[in-house]
mmCIF file of C-alpha atoms in Angstrom:
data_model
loop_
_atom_site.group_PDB
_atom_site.id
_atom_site.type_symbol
_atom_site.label_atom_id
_atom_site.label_comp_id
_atom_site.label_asym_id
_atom_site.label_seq_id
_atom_site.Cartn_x
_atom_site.Cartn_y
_atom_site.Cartn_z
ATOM 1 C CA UNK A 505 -78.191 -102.763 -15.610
ATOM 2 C CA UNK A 506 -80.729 -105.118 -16.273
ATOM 3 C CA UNK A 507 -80.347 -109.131 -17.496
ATOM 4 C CA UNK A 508 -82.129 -107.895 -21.114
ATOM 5 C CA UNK A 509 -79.934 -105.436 -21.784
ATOM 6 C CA UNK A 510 -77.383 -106.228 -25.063
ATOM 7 C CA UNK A 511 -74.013 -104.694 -25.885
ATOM 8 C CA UNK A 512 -73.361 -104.533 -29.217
ATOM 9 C CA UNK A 513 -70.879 -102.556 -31.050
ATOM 10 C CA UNK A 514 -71.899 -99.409 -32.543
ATOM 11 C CA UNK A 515 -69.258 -98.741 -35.011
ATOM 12 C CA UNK A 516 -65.235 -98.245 -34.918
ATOM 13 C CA UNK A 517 -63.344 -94.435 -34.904
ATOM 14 C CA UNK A 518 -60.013 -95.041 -36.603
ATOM 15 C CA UNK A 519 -57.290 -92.353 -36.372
ATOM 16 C CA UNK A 520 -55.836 -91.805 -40.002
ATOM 17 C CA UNK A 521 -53.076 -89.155 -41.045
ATOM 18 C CA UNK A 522 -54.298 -88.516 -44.545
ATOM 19 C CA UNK A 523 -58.348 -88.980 -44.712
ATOM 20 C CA UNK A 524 -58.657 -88.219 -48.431
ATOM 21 C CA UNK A 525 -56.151 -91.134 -49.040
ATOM 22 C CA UNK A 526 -58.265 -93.216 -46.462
ATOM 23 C CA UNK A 527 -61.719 -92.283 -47.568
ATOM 24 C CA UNK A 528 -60.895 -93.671 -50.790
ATOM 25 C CA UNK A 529 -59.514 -96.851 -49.263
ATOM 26 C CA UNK A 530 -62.974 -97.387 -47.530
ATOM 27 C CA UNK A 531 -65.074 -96.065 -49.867
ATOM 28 C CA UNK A 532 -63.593 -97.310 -53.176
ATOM 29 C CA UNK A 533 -61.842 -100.404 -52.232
ATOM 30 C CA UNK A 534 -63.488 -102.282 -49.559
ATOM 31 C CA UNK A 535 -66.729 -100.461 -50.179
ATOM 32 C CA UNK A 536 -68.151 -98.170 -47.237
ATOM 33 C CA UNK A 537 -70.868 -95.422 -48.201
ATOM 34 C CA UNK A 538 -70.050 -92.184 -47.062
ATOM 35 C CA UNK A 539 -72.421 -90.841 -44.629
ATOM 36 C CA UNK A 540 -71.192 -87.974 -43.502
ATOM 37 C CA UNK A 541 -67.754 -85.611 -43.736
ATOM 38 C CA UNK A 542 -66.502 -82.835 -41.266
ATOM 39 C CA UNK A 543 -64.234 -81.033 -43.999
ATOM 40 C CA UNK A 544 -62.861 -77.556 -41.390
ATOM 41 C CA UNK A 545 -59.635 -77.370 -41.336
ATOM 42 C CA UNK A 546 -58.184 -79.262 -38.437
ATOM 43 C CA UNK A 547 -61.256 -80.866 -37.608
ATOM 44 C CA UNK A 548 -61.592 -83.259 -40.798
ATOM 45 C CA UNK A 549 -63.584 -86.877 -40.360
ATOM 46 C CA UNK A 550 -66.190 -89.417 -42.333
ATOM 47 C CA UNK A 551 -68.678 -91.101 -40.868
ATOM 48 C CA UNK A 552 -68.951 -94.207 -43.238
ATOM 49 C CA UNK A 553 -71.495 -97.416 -43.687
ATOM 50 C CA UNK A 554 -74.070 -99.181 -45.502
ATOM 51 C CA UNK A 555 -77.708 -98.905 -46.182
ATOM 52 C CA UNK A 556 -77.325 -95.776 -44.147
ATOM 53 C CA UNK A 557 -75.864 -97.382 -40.837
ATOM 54 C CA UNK A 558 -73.199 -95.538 -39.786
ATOM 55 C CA UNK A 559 -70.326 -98.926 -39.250
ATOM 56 C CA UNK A 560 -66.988 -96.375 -39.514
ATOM 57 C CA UNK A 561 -65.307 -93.375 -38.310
ATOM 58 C CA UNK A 562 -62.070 -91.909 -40.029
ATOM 59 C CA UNK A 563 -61.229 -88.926 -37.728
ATOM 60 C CA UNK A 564 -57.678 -87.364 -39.261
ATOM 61 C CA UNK A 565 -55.621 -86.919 -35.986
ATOM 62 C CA UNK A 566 -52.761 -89.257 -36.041
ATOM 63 C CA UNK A 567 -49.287 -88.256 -36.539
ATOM 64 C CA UNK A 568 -47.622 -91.183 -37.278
ATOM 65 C CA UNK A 569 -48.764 -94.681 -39.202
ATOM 66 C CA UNK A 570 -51.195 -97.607 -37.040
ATOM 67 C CA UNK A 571 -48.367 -99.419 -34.316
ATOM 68 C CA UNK A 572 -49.210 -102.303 -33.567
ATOM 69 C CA UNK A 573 -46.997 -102.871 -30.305
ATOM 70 C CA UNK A 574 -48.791 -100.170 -28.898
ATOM 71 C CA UNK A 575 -52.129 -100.779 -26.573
ATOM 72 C CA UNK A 576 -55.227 -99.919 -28.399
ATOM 73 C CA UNK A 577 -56.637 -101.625 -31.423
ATOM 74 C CA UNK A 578 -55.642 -105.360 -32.430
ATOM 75 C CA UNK A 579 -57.308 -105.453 -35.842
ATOM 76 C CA UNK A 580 -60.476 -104.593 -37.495
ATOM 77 C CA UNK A 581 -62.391 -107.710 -38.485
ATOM 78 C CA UNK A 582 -65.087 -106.644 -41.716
ATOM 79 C CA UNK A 583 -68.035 -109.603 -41.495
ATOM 80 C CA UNK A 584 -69.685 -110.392 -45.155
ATOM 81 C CA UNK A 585 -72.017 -113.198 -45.641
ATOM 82 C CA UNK A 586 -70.020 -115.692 -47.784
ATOM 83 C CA UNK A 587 -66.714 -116.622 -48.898
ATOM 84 C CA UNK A 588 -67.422 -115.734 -52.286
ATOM 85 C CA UNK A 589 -67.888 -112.389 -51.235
ATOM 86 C CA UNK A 590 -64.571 -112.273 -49.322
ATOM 87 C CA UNK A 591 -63.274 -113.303 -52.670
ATOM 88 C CA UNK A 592 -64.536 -110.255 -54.455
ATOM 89 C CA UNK A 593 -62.999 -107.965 -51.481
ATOM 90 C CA UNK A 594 -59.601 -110.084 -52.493
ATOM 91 C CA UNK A 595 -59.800 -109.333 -55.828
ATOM 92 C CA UNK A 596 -60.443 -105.849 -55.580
ATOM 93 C CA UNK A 597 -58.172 -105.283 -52.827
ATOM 94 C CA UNK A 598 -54.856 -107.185 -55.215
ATOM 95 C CA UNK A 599 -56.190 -104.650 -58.073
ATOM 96 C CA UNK A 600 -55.455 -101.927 -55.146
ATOM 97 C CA UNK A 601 -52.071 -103.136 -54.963
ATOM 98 C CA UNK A 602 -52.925 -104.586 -51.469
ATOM 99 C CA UNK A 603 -50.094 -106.994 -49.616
ATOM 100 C CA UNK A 604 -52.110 -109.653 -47.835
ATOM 101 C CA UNK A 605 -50.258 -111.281 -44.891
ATOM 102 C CA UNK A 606 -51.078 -114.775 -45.693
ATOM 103 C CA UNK A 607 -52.030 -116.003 -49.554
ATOM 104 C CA UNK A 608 -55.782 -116.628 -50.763
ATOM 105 C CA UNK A 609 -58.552 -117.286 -48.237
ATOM 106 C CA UNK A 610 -57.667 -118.943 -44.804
ATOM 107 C CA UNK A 611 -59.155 -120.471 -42.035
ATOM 108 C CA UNK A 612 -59.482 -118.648 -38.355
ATOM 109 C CA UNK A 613 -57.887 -121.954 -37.171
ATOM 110 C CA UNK A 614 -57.410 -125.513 -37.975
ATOM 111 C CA UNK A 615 -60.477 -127.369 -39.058
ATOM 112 C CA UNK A 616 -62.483 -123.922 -38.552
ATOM 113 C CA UNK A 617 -65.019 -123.506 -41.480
ATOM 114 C CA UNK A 618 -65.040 -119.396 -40.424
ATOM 115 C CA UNK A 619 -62.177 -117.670 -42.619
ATOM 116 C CA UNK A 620 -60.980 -114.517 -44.653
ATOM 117 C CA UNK A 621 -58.355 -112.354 -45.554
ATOM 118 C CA UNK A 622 -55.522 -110.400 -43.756
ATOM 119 C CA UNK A 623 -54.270 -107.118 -44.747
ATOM 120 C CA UNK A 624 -53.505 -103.532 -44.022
ATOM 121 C CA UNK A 625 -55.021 -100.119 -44.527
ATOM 122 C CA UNK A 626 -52.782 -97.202 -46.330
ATOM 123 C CA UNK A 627 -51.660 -96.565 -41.938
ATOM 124 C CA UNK A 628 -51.030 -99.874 -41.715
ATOM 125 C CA UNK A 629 -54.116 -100.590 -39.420
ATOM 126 C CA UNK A 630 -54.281 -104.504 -39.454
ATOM 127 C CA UNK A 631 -57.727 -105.518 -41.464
ATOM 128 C CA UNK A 632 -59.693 -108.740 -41.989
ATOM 129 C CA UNK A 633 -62.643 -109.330 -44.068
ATOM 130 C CA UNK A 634 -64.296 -113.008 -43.363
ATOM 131 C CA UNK A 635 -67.267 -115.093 -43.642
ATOM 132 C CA UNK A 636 -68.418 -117.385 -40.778
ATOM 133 C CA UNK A 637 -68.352 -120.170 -43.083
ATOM 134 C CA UNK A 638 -66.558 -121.688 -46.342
ATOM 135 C CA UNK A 639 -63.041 -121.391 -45.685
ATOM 136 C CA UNK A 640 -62.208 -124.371 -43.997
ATOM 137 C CA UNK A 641 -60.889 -128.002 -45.230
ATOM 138 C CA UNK A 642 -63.816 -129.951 -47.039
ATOM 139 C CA UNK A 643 -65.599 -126.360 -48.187
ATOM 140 C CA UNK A 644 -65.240 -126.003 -51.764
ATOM 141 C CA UNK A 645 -62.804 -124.842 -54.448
ATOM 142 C CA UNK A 646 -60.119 -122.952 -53.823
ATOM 143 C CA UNK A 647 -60.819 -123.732 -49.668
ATOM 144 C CA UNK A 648 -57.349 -123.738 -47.833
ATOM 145 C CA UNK A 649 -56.626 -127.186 -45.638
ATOM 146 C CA UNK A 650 -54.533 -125.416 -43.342
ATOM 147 C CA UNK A 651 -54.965 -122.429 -40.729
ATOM 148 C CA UNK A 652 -51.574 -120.843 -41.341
ATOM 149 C CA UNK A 653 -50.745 -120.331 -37.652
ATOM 150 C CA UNK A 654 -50.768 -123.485 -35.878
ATOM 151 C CA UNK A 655 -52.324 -124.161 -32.534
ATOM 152 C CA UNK A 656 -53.463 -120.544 -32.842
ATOM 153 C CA UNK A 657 -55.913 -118.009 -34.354
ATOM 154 C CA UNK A 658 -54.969 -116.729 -37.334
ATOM 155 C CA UNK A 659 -56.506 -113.300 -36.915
ATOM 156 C CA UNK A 660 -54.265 -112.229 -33.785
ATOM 157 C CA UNK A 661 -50.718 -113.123 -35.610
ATOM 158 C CA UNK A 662 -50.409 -110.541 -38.651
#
């Protein structure tokens, strides 16, 4: 390996139980294109993204709902550029029927201007959309003061 060489992620493969009922999560609700489907029996999956980059994976093989006591994947964390747009993804997401874990926009931690929103997909994998910046005390309306985990970040406890 070289010193100019740059890991970056290429995309995430989540396990679902029910990929029509999670392709329309993604697609319809938070807003993935779908880029490709594998629809043979017992060897169903979507390749999903934006402006043709492939960002998701639903591959239907699980069993049994997202645990999060078990080793694997902590959460998902969906970047957008501002907290307005996190808004929108709030908005549609309540209209979903979507539980959040905490209420409104939050900060990652206390006094951090980076912030989003916490919820679940229909297997209960742990979400997040955020923006690096807007959510913290002092940026705008509707900004929350407080990181609702304290001495913490607020992405690893939901």
């Amino acid at each position: 390996m070289t010193a100019t060489s740059t890991l970056r992620t290429g995309h995430i493969g989540l396990n679902v139980t029910d990929i029509e009922r999670s392709l329309a999560f993604y697609r319809d609700v938070i807003g993935y294109e779908v880029l490709g489907e594998g629809k043979e029996e017992g060897r169903r999956f979507a390749f999903l993204g934006q402006d043709g980059t492939l960002a998701l994976t639903l591959w239907q093989q699980a069993d049994a709902a997202f645990a999060p006591r078990n080793a694997g994947l902590h959460h998902l964390a969906i970047e957008v550029d501002t907290i307005d747009q996190v808004r929108t993804h709030e908005s549609a997401l309540r209209a979903y029927g979507v539980e959040f874990a905490y209420e409104g926009v939050v900060p990652h931690g206390e006094g951090a201007a980076s912030g989003g929103i916490f919820f679940h997909d229909p297997d209960g994998t742990r979400l997040e959309i955020y923006a690096a910046s807007g959510a913290g005390a002092g940026s705008g309306a509707g900004a929350s003061e407080q990181a609702p985990v304290p001495d913490a970040p607020t992405c690893g406890f939901f």
